[in-house]
Amino acid sequence: MTQLSAARKQQPAEGALKATADKALYGGKSTRRITVRDITAAKERGEKWPMLTAYDAMTASVFDEAGIPVMLVGDSAGNCHLGYETTVPVTMDEMTMLSAAVVRGTSRALIVGDLPFGSYQEGPVQALRSATRLVKEAGVGAVKLEGGERSHRQIELLVESGIPVMAHIGLTPQSVNAMGYRVQGRGEEAAHQLLRDAKAVQDAGAFAVVLELVPAELAAEVTRTLHIPTVGIGAGAGTDAQVLVWTDMLGLTGGRVPKFVKQYADLRRVMGDAAKAFAEDVVGGTFPLEEHSVH
């Protein structure tokens, strides 16, 4: 085989690699909105991807520019931004407002809006009504709801109606009053139930499922079993994707953070130092100076 023939033989492979790189969720060249079909394709390629929460346009724009492919407008906003002790008090009005802001602040990421507690538990019709608000009024590309087998009918109707659904099993924070904050899936019976929940949401049509606070070995088994992507949070490295609450990830939360959180910055300290410096300049008469004044 000549060198020219060998080069020509390599071209399709190189082209395929470039096409794959262009389609990559993180670091891809495409500027269009990411869709659930892209998420499915990433699973088929064995590609891992990151997801962060976002609750406002400015923060979301930063993450979008950084290439974060999926953002969750989580009801964790209740704890992080609205001053609630849990996610339970968060309302549909609040989720709609926050989701719309995140959508406006982004151009590429798939935005997933959380259905808050009390917005889908009555049954499929209520779930459809709530999800429709997030799609029509906020412009999200998908919704997320908690529960496995118990939410099967809700997921099924939403998907049949054209609304993509990300499921959420394991620790489900909206059920904090019933289960508390503890690892889920420990023990043979609990592990079997988690697997049943995972298969139930897949069968209902969910395009992905969040596994929260689940033993790493069990999360890896679920990931191998399902053909839809798994998104881990406190579920080890064996899932297809990872999600963190952004205020935890950037060190803004303060106080004790969960064991599974890696803090990539200390924004609480940076913001506190900046606020103190501003206050000292004002009190000391060194701000504003001439260059900060308008004439």
GROMACS .gro file of N, CA and C in nm, residues 159-255:
model
  291
  159VAL      N    1  -4.410   1.247   2.870
  159VAL     CA    2  -4.334   1.207   2.751
  159VAL      C    3  -4.428   1.190   2.632
  160GLU      N    4  -4.546   1.128   2.655
  160GLU     CA    5  -4.644   1.113   2.548
  160GLU      C    6  -4.691   1.248   2.495
  161SER      N    7  -4.688   1.349   2.582
  161SER     CA    8  -4.732   1.484   2.544
  161SER      C    9  -4.620   1.567   2.484
  162GLY      N   10  -4.502   1.509   2.471
  162GLY     CA   11  -4.392   1.580   2.406
  162GLY      C   12  -4.301   1.657   2.499
  163ILE      N   13  -4.307   1.629   2.629
  163ILE     CA   14  -4.221   1.698   2.725
  163ILE      C   15  -4.115   1.601   2.777
  164PRO      N   16  -3.987   1.624   2.746
  164PRO     CA   17  -3.881   1.535   2.796
  164PRO      C   18  -3.871   1.541   2.947
  165VAL      N   19  -3.844   1.426   3.007
  165VAL     CA   20  -3.840   1.416   3.153
  165VAL      C   21  -3.708   1.356   3.199
  166MET      N   22  -3.644   1.423   3.294
  166MET     CA   23  -3.531   1.369   3.369
  166MET      C   24  -3.586   1.322   3.502
  167ALA      N   25  -3.567   1.195   3.534
  167ALA     CA   26  -3.617   1.141   3.660
  167ALA      C   27  -3.514   1.161   3.771
  168HIS      N   28  -3.553   1.133   3.895
  168HIS     CA   29  -3.465   1.155   4.010
  168HIS      C   30  -3.501   1.051   4.115
  169ILE      N   31  -3.407   0.961   4.144
  169ILE     CA   32  -3.431   0.856   4.243
  169ILE      C   33  -3.315   0.853   4.343
  170GLY      N   34  -3.325   0.763   4.440
  170GLY     CA   35  -3.230   0.761   4.550
  170GLY      C   36  -3.279   0.855   4.658
  171LEU      N   37  -3.191   0.941   4.707
  171LEU     CA   38  -3.236   1.045   4.799
  171LEU      C   39  -3.317   1.147   4.720
  172THR      N   40  -3.442   1.165   4.759
  172THR     CA   41  -3.527   1.264   4.693
  172THR      C   42  -3.561   1.371   4.795
  173PRO      N   43  -3.497   1.489   4.785
  173PRO     CA   44  -3.507   1.592   4.890
  173PRO      C   45  -3.650   1.637   4.921
  174GLN      N   46  -3.741   1.627   4.825
  174GLN     CA   47  -3.880   1.667   4.853
  174GLN      C   48  -3.946   1.574   4.953
  175SER      N   49  -3.887   1.454   4.972
  175SER     CA   50  -3.941   1.358   5.068
  175SER      C   51  -3.864   1.360   5.200
  176VAL      N   52  -3.798   1.473   5.229
  176VAL     CA   53  -3.713   1.481   5.347
  176VAL      C   54  -3.791   1.452   5.475
  177ASN      N   55  -3.917   1.491   5.480
  177ASN     CA   56  -3.996   1.467   5.602
  177ASN      C   57  -4.025   1.320   5.624
  178ALA      N   58  -4.016   1.240   5.518
  178ALA     CA   59  -4.042   1.097   5.530
  178ALA      C   60  -3.914   1.015   5.542
  179MET      N   61  -3.809   1.053   5.469
  179MET     CA   62  -3.689   0.970   5.465
  179MET      C   63  -3.566   1.035   5.525
  180GLY      N   64  -3.568   1.166   5.550
  180GLY     CA   65  -3.450   1.234   5.600
  180GLY      C   66  -3.342   1.241   5.495
  181TYR      N   67  -3.225   1.292   5.535
  181TYR     CA   68  -3.111   1.301   5.444
  181TYR      C   69  -3.015   1.187   5.476
  182ARG      N   70  -3.027   1.077   5.406
  182ARG     CA   71  -2.939   0.963   5.430
  182ARG      C   72  -2.923   0.882   5.302
  183VAL      N   73  -2.816   0.804   5.299
  183VAL     CA   74  -2.785   0.723   5.181
  183VAL      C   75  -2.900   0.628   5.152
  184GLN      N   76  -2.934   0.615   5.023
  184GLN     CA   77  -3.041   0.526   4.980
  184GLN      C   78  -2.984   0.407   4.903
  185GLY      N   79  -3.048   0.291   4.917
  185GLY     CA   80  -3.006   0.174   4.842
  185GLY      C   81  -2.913   0.081   4.917
  186ARG      N   82  -2.891   0.105   5.046
  186ARG     CA   83  -2.808   0.015   5.124
  186ARG      C   84  -2.889  -0.106   5.166
  187GLY      N   85  -2.830  -0.223   5.155
  187GLY     CA   86  -2.902  -0.346   5.187
  187GLY      C   87  -2.965  -0.405   5.061
  188GLU      N   88  -2.985  -0.535   5.065
  188GLU     CA   89  -3.034  -0.606   4.945
  188GLU      C   90  -3.171  -0.558   4.901
  189GLU      N   91  -3.264  -0.546   4.995
  189GLU     CA   92  -3.401  -0.505   4.958
  189GLU      C   93  -3.403  -0.363   4.903
  190ALA      N   94  -3.329  -0.272   4.967
  190ALA     CA   95  -3.326  -0.133   4.921
  190ALA      C   96  -3.260  -0.123   4.784
  191ALA      N   97  -3.156  -0.203   4.760
  191ALA     CA   98  -3.088  -0.202   4.631
  191ALA      C   99  -3.181  -0.251   4.521
  192HIS      N  100  -3.257  -0.357   4.550
  192HIS     CA  101  -3.353  -0.408   4.451
  192HIS      C  102  -3.459  -0.303   4.419
  193GLN      N  103  -3.503  -0.231   4.522
  193GLN     CA  104  -3.605  -0.128   4.499
  193GLN      C  105  -3.549  -0.016   4.412
  194LEU      N  106  -3.423   0.022   4.436
  194LEU     CA  107  -3.364   0.128   4.356
  194LEU      C  108  -3.352   0.084   4.209
  195LEU      N  109  -3.315  -0.041   4.187
  195LEU     CA  110  -3.307  -0.092   4.051
  195LEU      C  111  -3.445  -0.095   3.985
  196ARG      N  112  -3.547  -0.132   4.062
  196ARG     CA  113  -3.684  -0.130   4.008
  196ARG      C  114  -3.725   0.012   3.972
  197ASP      N  115  -3.690   0.107   4.059
  197ASP     CA  116  -3.724   0.247   4.032
  197ASP      C  117  -3.654   0.296   3.905
  198ALA      N  118  -3.527   0.259   3.889
  198ALA     CA  119  -3.451   0.301   3.772
  198ALA      C  120  -3.512   0.245   3.643
  199LYS      N  121  -3.547   0.118   3.646
  199LYS     CA  122  -3.608   0.057   3.527
  199LYS      C  123  -3.746   0.114   3.500
  200ALA      N  124  -3.818   0.148   3.606
  200ALA     CA  125  -3.954   0.203   3.590
  200ALA      C  126  -3.951   0.337   3.519
  201VAL      N  127  -3.857   0.424   3.558
  201VAL     CA  128  -3.853   0.556   3.493
  201VAL      C  129  -3.803   0.544   3.350
  202GLN      N  130  -3.713   0.450   3.325
  202GLN     CA  131  -3.668   0.427   3.187
  202GLN      C  132  -3.783   0.376   3.102
  203ASP      N  133  -3.858   0.278   3.154
  203ASP     CA  134  -3.972   0.223   3.081
  203ASP      C  135  -4.079   0.329   3.055
  204ALA      N  136  -4.090   0.426   3.148
  204ALA     CA  137  -4.191   0.531   3.132
  204ALA      C  138  -4.150   0.634   3.027
  205GLY      N  139  -4.022   0.633   2.987
  205GLY     CA  140  -3.977   0.723   2.882
  205GLY      C  141  -3.882   0.833   2.924
  206ALA      N  142  -3.837   0.833   3.050
  206ALA     CA  143  -3.741   0.935   3.093
  206ALA      C  144  -3.615   0.927   3.008
  207PHE      N  145  -3.556   1.043   2.975
  207PHE     CA  146  -3.435   1.043   2.892
  207PHE      C  147  -3.308   1.033   2.975
  208ALA      N  148  -3.318   1.053   3.106
  208ALA     CA  149  -3.204   1.043   3.196
  208ALA      C  150  -3.258   1.031   3.338
  209VAL      N  151  -3.171   0.989   3.430
  209VAL     CA  152  -3.215   0.976   3.569
  209VAL      C  153  -3.103   1.018   3.663
  210VAL      N  154  -3.138   1.102   3.759
  210VAL     CA  155  -3.044   1.145   3.863
  210VAL      C  156  -3.043   1.039   3.973
  211LEU      N  157  -2.923   1.001   4.016
  211LEU     CA  158  -2.904   0.909   4.128
  211LEU      C  159  -2.838   0.987   4.240
  212GLU      N  160  -2.913   1.016   4.346
  212GLU     CA  161  -2.859   1.098   4.454
  212GLU      C  162  -2.833   1.015   4.579
  213LEU      N  163  -2.713   1.031   4.633
  213LEU     CA  164  -2.670   0.967   4.758
  213LEU      C  165  -2.699   0.816   4.755
  214VAL      N  166  -2.638   0.751   4.657
  214VAL     CA  167  -2.652   0.607   4.635
  214VAL      C  168  -2.513   0.545   4.642
  215PRO      N  169  -2.496   0.427   4.704
  215PRO     CA  170  -2.364   0.364   4.707
  215PRO      C  171  -2.304   0.352   4.567
  216ALA      N  172  -2.175   0.379   4.556
  216ALA     CA  173  -2.110   0.386   4.425
  216ALA      C  174  -2.126   0.257   4.345
  217GLU      N  175  -2.115   0.143   4.411
  217GLU     CA  176  -2.126   0.015   4.339
  217GLU      C  177  -2.266  -0.002   4.281
  218LEU      N  178  -2.367   0.038   4.356
  218LEU     CA  179  -2.505   0.025   4.308
  218LEU      C  180  -2.530   0.122   4.194
  219ALA      N  181  -2.480   0.244   4.206
  219ALA     CA  182  -2.498   0.343   4.099
  219ALA      C  183  -2.432   0.294   3.970
  220ALA      N  184  -2.315   0.232   3.982
  220ALA     CA  185  -2.247   0.178   3.864
  220ALA      C  186  -2.327   0.066   3.802
  221GLU      N  187  -2.388  -0.018   3.886
  221GLU     CA  188  -2.472  -0.127   3.834
  221GLU      C  189  -2.594  -0.073   3.761
  222VAL      N  190  -2.656   0.030   3.818
  222VAL     CA  191  -2.771   0.093   3.751
  222VAL      C  192  -2.729   0.149   3.616
  223THR      N  193  -2.613   0.214   3.613
  223THR     CA  194  -2.563   0.274   3.489
  223THR      C  195  -2.539   0.168   3.382
  224ARG      N  196  -2.485   0.054   3.422
  224ARG     CA  197  -2.463  -0.055   3.326
  224ARG      C  198  -2.595  -0.115   3.278
  225THR      N  199  -2.695  -0.115   3.365
  225THR     CA  200  -2.822  -0.180   3.334
  225THR      C  201  -2.908  -0.097   3.240
  226LEU      N  202  -2.906   0.036   3.258
  226LEU     CA  203  -2.993   0.123   3.181
  226LEU      C  204  -2.932   0.164   3.048
  227HIS      N  205  -3.018   0.193   2.950
  227HIS     CA  206  -2.968   0.248   2.824
  227HIS      C  207  -2.981   0.400   2.822
  228ILE      N  208  -3.045   0.460   2.926
  228ILE     CA  209  -3.051   0.605   2.937
  228ILE      C  210  -2.939   0.651   3.031
  229PRO      N  211  -2.892   0.776   3.017
  229PRO     CA  212  -2.782   0.824   3.100
  229PRO      C  213  -2.821   0.837   3.248
  230THR      N  214  -2.725   0.813   3.333
  230THR     CA  215  -2.741   0.835   3.476
  230THR      C  216  -2.658   0.958   3.515
  231VAL      N  217  -2.714   1.038   3.605
  231VAL     CA  218  -2.647   1.159   3.653
  231VAL      C  219  -2.624   1.144   3.803
  232GLY      N  220  -2.501   1.137   3.844
  232GLY     CA  221  -2.471   1.111   3.984
  232GLY      C  222  -2.450   1.237   4.065
  233ILE      N  223  -2.495   1.231   4.190
  233ILE     CA  224  -2.459   1.332   4.290
  233ILE      C  225  -2.445   1.256   4.422
  234GLY      N  226  -2.321   1.240   4.464
  234GLY     CA  227  -2.296   1.154   4.579
  234GLY      C  228  -2.320   1.008   4.545
  235ALA      N  229  -2.289   0.970   4.420
  235ALA     CA  230  -2.314   0.832   4.374
  235ALA      C  231  -2.191   0.772   4.308
  236GLY      N  232  -2.075   0.824   4.337
  236GLY     CA  233  -1.952   0.766   4.284
  236GLY      C  234  -1.922   0.808   4.141
  237ALA      N  235  -1.816   0.746   4.087
  237ALA     CA  236  -1.765   0.785   3.956
  237ALA      C  237  -1.819   0.700   3.841
  238GLY      N  238  -1.904   0.604   3.871
  238GLY     CA  239  -1.949   0.511   3.769
  238GLY      C  240  -2.070   0.555   3.689
  239THR      N  241  -2.122   0.674   3.716
  239THR     CA  242  -2.239   0.723   3.641
  239THR      C  243  -2.193   0.791   3.512
  240ASP      N  244  -2.290   0.817   3.423
  240ASP     CA  245  -2.258   0.879   3.295
  240ASP      C  246  -2.228   1.028   3.308
  241ALA      N  247  -2.284   1.094   3.406
  241ALA     CA  248  -2.267   1.238   3.424
  241ALA      C  249  -2.260   1.269   3.572
  242GLN      N  250  -2.220   1.391   3.604
  242GLN     CA  251  -2.214   1.436   3.743
  242GLN      C  252  -2.280   1.572   3.753
  243VAL      N  253  -2.352   1.595   3.864
  243VAL     CA  254  -2.415   1.724   3.888
  243VAL      C  255  -2.377   1.773   4.028
  244LEU      N  256  -2.358   1.903   4.042
  244LEU     CA  257  -2.339   1.964   4.172
  244LEU      C  258  -2.423   2.091   4.180
  245VAL      N  259  -2.464   2.125   4.301
  245VAL     CA  260  -2.527   2.254   4.326
  245VAL      C  261  -2.417   2.359   4.317
  246TRP      N  262  -2.439   2.461   4.235
  246TRP     CA  263  -2.328   2.552   4.203
  246TRP      C  264  -2.276   2.627   4.324
  247THR      N  265  -2.361   2.661   4.419
  247THR     CA  266  -2.313   2.735   4.536
  247THR      C  267  -2.226   2.647   4.625
  248ASP      N  268  -2.248   2.516   4.621
  248ASP     CA  269  -2.159   2.422   4.691
  248ASP      C  270  -2.026   2.412   4.616
  249MET      N  271  -2.034   2.396   4.484
  249MET     CA  272  -1.917   2.376   4.401
  249MET      C  273  -1.821   2.493   4.407
  250LEU      N  274  -1.875   2.615   4.421
  250LEU     CA  275  -1.792   2.735   4.423
  250LEU      C  276  -1.771   2.791   4.563
  251GLY      N  277  -1.808   2.715   4.665
  251GLY     CA  278  -1.776   2.755   4.801
  251GLY      C  279  -1.854   2.874   4.853
  252LEU      N  280  -1.973   2.895   4.800
  252LEU     CA  281  -2.053   3.010   4.843
  252LEU      C  282  -2.147   2.974   4.957
  253THR      N  283  -2.177   2.847   4.971
  253THR     CA  284  -2.277   2.804   5.069
  253THR      C  285  -2.236   2.838   5.211
  254GLY      N  286  -2.113   2.811   5.246
  254GLY     CA  287  -2.068   2.834   5.382
  254GLY      C  288  -2.105   2.718   5.473
  255GLY      N  289  -2.031   2.703   5.581
  255GLY     CA  290  -2.059   2.595   5.674
  255GLY      C  291  -2.021   2.459   5.618
   0.00000   0.00000   0.00000
